[in-house]
PDB file of C-alpha atoms in Angstrom:
ATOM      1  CA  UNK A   6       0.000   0.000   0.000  1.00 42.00           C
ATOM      2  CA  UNK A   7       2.882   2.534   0.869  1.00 42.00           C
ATOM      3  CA  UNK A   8       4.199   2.053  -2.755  1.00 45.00           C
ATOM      4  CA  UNK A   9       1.102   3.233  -4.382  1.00 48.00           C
ATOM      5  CA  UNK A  10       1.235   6.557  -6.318  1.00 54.00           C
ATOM      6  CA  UNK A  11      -0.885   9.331  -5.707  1.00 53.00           C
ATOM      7  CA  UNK A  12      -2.875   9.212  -8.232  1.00 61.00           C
ATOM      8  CA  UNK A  13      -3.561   5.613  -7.286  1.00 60.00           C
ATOM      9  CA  UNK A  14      -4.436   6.612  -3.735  1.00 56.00           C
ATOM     10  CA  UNK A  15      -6.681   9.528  -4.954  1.00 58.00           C
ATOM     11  CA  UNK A  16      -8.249   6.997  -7.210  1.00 65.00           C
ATOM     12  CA  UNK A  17      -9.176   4.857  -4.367  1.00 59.00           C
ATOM     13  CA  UNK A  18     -10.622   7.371  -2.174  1.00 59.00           C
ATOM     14  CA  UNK A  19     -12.726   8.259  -4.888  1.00 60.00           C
ATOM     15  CA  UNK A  20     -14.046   5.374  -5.715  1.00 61.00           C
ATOM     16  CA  UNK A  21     -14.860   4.612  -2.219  1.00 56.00           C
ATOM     17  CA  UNK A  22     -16.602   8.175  -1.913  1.00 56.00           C
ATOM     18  CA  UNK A  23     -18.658   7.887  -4.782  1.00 57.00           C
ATOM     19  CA  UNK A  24     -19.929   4.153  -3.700  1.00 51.00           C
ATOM     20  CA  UNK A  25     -20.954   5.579  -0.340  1.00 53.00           C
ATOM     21  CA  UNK A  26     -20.581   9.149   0.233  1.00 52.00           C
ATOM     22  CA  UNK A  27     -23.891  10.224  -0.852  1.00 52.00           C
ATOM     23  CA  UNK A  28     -25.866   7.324   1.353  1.00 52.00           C
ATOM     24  CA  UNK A  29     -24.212   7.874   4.237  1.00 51.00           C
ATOM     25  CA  UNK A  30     -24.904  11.398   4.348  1.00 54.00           C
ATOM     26  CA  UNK A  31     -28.405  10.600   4.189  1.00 50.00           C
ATOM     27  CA  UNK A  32     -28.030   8.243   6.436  1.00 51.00           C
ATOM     28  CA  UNK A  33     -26.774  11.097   8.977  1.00 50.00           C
ATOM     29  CA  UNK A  34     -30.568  12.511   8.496  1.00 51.00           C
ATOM     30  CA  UNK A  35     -32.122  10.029   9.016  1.00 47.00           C
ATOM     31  CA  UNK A  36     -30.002   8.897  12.706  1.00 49.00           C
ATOM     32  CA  UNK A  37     -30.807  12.504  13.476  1.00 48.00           C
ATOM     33  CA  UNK A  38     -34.764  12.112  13.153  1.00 48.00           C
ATOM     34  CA  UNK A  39     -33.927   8.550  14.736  1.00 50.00           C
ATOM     35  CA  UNK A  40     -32.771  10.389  17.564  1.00 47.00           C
ATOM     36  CA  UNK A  41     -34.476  13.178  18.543  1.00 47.00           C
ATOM     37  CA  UNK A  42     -38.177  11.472  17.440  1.00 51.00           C
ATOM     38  CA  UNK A  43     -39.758  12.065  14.019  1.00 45.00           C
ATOM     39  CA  UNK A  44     -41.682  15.284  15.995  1.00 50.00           C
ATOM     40  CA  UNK A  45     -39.182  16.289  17.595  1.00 53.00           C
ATOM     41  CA  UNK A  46     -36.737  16.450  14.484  1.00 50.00           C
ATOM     42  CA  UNK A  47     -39.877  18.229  12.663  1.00 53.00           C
ATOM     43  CA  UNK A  48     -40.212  21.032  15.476  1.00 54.00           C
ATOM     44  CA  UNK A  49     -36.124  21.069  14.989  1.00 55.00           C
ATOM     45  CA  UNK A  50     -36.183  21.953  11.737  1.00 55.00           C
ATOM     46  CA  UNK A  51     -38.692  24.248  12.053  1.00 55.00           C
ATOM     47  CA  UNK A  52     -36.752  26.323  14.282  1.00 55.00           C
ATOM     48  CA  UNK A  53     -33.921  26.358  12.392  1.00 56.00           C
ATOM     49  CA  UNK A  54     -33.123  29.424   9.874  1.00 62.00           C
ATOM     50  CA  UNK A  55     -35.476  29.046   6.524  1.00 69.00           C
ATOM     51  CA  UNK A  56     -32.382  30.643   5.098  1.00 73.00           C
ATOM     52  CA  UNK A  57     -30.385  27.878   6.444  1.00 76.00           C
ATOM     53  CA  UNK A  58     -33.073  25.200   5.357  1.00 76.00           C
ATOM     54  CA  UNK A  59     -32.861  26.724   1.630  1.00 81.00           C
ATOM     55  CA  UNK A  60     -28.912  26.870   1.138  1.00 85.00           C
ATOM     56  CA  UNK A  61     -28.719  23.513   2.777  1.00 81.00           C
ATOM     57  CA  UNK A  62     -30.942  21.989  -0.224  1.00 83.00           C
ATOM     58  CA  UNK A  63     -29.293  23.988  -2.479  1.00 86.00           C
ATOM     59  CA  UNK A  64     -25.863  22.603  -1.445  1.00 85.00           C
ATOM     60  CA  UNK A  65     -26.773  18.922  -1.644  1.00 82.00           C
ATOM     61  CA  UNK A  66     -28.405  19.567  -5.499  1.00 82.00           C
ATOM     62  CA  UNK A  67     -24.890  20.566  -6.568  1.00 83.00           C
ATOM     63  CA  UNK A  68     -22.435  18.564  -4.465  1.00 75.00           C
ATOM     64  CA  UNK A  69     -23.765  15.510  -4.666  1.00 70.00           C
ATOM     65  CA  UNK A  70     -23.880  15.262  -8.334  1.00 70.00           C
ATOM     66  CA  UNK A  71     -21.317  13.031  -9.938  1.00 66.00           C
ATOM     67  CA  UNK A  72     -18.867  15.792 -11.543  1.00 75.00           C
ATOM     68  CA  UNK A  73     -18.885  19.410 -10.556  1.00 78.00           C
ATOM     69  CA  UNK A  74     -17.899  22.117 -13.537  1.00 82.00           C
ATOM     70  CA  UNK A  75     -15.880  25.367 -12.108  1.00 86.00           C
ATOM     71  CA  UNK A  76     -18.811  27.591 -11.438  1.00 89.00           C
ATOM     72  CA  UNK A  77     -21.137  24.406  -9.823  1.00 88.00           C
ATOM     73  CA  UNK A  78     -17.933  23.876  -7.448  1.00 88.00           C
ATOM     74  CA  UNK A  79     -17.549  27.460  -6.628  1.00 91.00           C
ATOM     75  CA  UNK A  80     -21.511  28.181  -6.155  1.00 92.00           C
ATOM     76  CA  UNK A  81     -21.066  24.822  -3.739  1.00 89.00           C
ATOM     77  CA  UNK A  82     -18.124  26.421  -1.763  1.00 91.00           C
ATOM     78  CA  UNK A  83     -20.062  29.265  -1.131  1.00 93.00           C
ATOM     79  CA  UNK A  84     -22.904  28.088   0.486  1.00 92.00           C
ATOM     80  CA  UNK A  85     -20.620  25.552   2.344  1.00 92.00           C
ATOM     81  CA  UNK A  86     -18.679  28.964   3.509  1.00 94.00           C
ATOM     82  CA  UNK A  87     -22.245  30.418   4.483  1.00 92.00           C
ATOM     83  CA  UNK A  88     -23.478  27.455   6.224  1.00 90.00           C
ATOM     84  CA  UNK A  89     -20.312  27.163   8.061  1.00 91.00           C
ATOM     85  CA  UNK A  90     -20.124  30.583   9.217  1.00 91.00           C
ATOM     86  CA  UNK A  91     -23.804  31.497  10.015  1.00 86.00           C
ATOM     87  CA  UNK A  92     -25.255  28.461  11.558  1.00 84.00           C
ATOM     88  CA  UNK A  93     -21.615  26.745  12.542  1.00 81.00           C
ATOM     89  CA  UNK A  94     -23.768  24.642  15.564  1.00 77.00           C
ATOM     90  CA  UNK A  95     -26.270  23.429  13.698  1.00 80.00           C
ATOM     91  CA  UNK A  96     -26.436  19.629  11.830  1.00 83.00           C
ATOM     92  CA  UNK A  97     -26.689  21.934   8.520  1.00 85.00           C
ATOM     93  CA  UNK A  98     -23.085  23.099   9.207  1.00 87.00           C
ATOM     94  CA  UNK A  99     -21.882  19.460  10.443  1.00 89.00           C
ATOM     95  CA  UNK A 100     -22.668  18.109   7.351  1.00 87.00           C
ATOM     96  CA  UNK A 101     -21.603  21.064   4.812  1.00 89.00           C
ATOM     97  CA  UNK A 102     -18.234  19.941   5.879  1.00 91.00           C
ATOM     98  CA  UNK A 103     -18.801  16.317   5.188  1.00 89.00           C
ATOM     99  CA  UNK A 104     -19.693  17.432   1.695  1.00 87.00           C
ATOM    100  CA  UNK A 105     -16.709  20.224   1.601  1.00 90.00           C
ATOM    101  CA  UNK A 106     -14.575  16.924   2.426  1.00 89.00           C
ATOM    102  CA  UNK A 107     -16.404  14.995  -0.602  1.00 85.00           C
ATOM    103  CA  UNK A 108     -15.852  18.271  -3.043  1.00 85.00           C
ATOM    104  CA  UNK A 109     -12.142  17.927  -1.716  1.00 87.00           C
ATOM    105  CA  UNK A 110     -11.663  14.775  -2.641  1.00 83.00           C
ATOM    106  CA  UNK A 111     -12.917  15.117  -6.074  1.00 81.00           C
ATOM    107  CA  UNK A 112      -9.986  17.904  -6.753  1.00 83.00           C
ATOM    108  CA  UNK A 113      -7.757  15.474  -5.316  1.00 84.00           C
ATOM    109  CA  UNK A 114      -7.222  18.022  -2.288  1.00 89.00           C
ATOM    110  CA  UNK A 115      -6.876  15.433   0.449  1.00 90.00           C
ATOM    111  CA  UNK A 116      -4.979  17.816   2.526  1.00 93.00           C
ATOM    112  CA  UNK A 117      -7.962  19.602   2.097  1.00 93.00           C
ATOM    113  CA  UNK A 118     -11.024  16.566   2.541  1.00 91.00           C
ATOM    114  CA  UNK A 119      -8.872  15.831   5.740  1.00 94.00           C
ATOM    115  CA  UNK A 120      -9.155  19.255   7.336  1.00 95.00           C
ATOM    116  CA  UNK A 121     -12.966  19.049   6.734  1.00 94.00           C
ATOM    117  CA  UNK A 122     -13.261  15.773   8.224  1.00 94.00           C
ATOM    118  CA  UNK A 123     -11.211  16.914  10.960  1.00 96.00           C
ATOM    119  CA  UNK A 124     -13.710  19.620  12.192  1.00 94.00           C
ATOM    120  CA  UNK A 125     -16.284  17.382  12.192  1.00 93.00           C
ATOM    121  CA  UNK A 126     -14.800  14.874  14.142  1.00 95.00           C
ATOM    122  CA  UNK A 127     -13.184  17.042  16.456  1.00 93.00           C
ATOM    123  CA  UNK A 128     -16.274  19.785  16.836  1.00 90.00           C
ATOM    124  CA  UNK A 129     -19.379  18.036  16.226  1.00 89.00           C
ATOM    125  CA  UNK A 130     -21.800  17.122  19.145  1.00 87.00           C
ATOM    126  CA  UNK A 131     -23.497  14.327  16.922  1.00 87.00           C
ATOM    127  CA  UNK A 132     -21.908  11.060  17.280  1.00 91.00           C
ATOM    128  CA  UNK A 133     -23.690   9.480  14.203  1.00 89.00           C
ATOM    129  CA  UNK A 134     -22.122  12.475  11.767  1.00 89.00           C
ATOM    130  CA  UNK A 135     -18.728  12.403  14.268  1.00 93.00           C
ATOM    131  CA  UNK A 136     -18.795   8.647  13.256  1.00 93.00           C
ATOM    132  CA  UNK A 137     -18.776   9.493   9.639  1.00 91.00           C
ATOM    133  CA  UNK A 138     -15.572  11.764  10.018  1.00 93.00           C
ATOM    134  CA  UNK A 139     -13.765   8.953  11.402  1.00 96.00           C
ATOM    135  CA  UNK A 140     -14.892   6.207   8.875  1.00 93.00           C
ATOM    136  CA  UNK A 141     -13.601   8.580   6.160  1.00 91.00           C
ATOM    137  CA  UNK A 142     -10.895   9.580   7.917  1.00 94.00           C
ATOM    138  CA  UNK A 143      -9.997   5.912   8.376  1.00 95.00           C
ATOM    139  CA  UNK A 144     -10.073   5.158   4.549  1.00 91.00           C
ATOM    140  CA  UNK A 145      -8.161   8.119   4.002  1.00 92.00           C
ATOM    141  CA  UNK A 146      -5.208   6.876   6.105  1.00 94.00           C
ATOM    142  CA  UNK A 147      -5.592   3.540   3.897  1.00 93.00           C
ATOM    143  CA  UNK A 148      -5.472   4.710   0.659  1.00 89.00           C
ATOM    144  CA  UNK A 149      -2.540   7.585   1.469  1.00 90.00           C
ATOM    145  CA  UNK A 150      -0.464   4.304   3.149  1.00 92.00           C
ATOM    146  CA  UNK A 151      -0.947   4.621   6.559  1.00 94.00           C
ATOM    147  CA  UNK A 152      -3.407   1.347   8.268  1.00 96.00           C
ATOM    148  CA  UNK A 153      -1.754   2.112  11.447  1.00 97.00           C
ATOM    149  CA  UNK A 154      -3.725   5.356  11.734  1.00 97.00           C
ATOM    150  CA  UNK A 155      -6.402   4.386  10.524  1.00 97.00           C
ATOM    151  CA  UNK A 156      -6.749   1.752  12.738  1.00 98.00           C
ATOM    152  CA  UNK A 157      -6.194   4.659  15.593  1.00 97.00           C
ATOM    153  CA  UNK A 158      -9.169   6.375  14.103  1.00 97.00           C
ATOM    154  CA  UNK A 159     -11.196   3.239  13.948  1.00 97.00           C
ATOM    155  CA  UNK A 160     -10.778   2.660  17.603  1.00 96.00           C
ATOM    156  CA  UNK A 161     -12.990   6.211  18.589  1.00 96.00           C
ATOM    157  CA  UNK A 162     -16.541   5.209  19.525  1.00 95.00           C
ATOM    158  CA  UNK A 163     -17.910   4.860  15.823  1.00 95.00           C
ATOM    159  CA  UNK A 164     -22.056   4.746  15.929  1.00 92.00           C
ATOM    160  CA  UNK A 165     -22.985   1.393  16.449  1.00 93.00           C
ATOM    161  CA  UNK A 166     -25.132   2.105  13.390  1.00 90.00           C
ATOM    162  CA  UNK A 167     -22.009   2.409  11.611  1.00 92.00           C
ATOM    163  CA  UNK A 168     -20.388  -0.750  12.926  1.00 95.00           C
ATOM    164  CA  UNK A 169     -20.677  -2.688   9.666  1.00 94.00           C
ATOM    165  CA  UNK A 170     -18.791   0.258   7.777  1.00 93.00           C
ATOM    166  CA  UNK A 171     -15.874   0.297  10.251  1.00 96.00           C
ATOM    167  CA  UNK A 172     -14.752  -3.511  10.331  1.00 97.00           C
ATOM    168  CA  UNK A 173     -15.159  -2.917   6.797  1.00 95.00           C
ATOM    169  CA  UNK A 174     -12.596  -0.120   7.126  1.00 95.00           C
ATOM    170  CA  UNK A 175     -10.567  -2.111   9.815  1.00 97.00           C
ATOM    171  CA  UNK A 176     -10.186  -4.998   7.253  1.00 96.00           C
ATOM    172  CA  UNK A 177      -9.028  -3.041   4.883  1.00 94.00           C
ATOM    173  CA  UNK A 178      -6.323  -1.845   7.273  1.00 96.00           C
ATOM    174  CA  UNK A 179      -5.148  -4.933   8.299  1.00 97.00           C
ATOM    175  CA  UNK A 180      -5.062  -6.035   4.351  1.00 94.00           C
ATOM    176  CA  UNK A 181      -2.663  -3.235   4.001  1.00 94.00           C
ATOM    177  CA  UNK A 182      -0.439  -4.212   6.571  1.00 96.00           C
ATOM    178  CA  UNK A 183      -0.463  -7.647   5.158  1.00 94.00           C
ATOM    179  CA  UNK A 184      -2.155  -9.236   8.084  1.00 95.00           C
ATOM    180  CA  UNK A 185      -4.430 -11.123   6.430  1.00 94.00           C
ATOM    181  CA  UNK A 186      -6.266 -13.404   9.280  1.00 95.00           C
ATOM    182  CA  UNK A 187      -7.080 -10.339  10.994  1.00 96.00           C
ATOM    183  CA  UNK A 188      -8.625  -8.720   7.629  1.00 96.00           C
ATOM    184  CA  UNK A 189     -10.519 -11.745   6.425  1.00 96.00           C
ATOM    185  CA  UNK A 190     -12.028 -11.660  10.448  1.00 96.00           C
ATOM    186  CA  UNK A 191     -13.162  -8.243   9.870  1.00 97.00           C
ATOM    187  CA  UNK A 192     -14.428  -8.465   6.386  1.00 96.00           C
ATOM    188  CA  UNK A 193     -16.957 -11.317   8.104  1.00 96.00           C
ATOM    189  CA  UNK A 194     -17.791  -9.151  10.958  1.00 97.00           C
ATOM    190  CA  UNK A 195     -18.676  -6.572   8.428  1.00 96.00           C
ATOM    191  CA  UNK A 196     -20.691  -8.629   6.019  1.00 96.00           C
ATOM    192  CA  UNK A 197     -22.436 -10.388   9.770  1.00 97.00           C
ATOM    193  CA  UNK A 198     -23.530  -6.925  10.880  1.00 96.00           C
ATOM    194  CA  UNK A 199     -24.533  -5.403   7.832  1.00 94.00           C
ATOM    195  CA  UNK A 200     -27.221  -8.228   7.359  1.00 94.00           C
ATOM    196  CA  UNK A 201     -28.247  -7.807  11.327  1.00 94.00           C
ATOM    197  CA  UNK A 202     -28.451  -4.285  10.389  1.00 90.00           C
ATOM    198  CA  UNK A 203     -30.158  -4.571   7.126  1.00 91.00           C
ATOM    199  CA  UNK A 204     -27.987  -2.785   5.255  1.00 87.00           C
ATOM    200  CA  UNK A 205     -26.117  -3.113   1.918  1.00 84.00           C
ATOM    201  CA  UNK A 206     -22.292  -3.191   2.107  1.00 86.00           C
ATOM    202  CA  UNK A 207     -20.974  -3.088  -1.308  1.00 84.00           C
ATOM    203  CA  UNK A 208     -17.847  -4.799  -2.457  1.00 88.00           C
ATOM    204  CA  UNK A 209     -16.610  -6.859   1.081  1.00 92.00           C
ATOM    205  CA  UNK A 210     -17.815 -10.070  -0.591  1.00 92.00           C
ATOM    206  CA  UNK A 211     -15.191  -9.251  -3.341  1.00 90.00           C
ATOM    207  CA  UNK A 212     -12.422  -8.635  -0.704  1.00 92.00           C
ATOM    208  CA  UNK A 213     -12.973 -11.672   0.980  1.00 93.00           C
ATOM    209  CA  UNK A 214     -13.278 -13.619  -2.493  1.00 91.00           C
ATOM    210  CA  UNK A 215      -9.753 -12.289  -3.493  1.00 87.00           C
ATOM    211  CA  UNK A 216      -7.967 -13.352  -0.382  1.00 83.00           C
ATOM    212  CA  UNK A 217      -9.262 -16.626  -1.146  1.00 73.00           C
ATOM    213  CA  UNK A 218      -7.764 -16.727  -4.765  1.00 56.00           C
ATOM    214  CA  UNK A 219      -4.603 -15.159  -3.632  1.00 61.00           C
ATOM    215  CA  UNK A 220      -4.268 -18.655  -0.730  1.00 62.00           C
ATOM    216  CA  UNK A 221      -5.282 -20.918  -4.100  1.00 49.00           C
ATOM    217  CA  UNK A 222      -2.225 -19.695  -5.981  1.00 52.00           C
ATOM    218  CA  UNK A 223       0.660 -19.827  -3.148  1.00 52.00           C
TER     219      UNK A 223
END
């Protein structure tokens, strides 16, 4: 994994970001009105800002599209800038950075996606969206050649909503550090608690297929 290029490690991230960036941040919605009670997240949202309400919509129509021009990217940076700065308590701010992180990431900034991530984890008072910081955080430290972070980051206390997503994460750590036992153990775990869960985990099927072909040709 260290010997990777950059390009190879942004091409990773990526990938991983477009197969479960957008979900997840819905899925940080939707452990919000989990928490507080559907009626209670409605009389939330109603005392919010309309203004915030608005330029939060706004935001997600352009940055979760598939590829940003200049002027879509810059229109997004702006409202993540005014979310940010007006309403920097609120779950609208919390997860303009997880999308500042994803715009990051798709200008191959991951100096940049880091920092995001990094107020989140560090500032936010929601564990579910915390969580979420951490996870990407994690695969970040994977893909740039460093498991042994990662697996520091994977060791916060991750949403047990998001438990399937971090041995996911965790295996792929191990895999990178050539521990293999430990990888295929997590890859299980993840595939086990995403069906208690009932939730689709994409590609950890494939993982644990490979390290079975590479054992058939030693």
């Amino acid at each position: 994994m260290a010997d990777r290029s950059e390009e190879e490690q942004l091409d990773i991230v990526k990938r991983w970001w477009k197969e479960n960036g957008t979900s997840l941040i819905a899925g940080a919605v939707l452990a919000a009105a989990g928490v507080f009670g559907w009626n209670a997240w409605q009389n939330y949202q109603e005392g919010q800002s309309e203004a915030a309400s608005v330029r939060y919509q706004q935001l997600i129509s352009i940055a979760t599209a598939q590829e940003l021009d200049e002027q879509q990217t810059a229109s997004a940076r702006e409202l993540i800038s005014e979310l940010t700065d007006d309403y920097g308590k609120t779950l609208y701010a919390d997860l303009a950075r997880l999308l500042d992180a994803r715009l990051a990431v798709q200008q191959d900034d991951i100096d940049g996606a880091k920092a995001s991530l990094e107020q989140v984890a560090d500032g936010s008072s929601r564990r579910y969206v915390q969580s979420l910081a951490w996870l990407r955080l994690a695969r970040i430290e994977v893909a740039s050649g460093n498991p042994d972070a990662a697996l520091e980051l994977l060791d916060e206390p991750i949403s047990e909503s998001l438990a399937a997503q971090q041995a996911d994460v965790r295996g792929d750590a191990h895999a990178a550090l050539g521990q293999t036992e430990q990888a295929r153990s997590a890859w299980q775990d993840a595939l086990a608690l995403a069906q208690q869960q009932d939730q689709t985990l994409y590609g950890v099927q494939f993982k644990l297929d490979d390290l079975g072909a590479e054992e058939a040709t030693q």
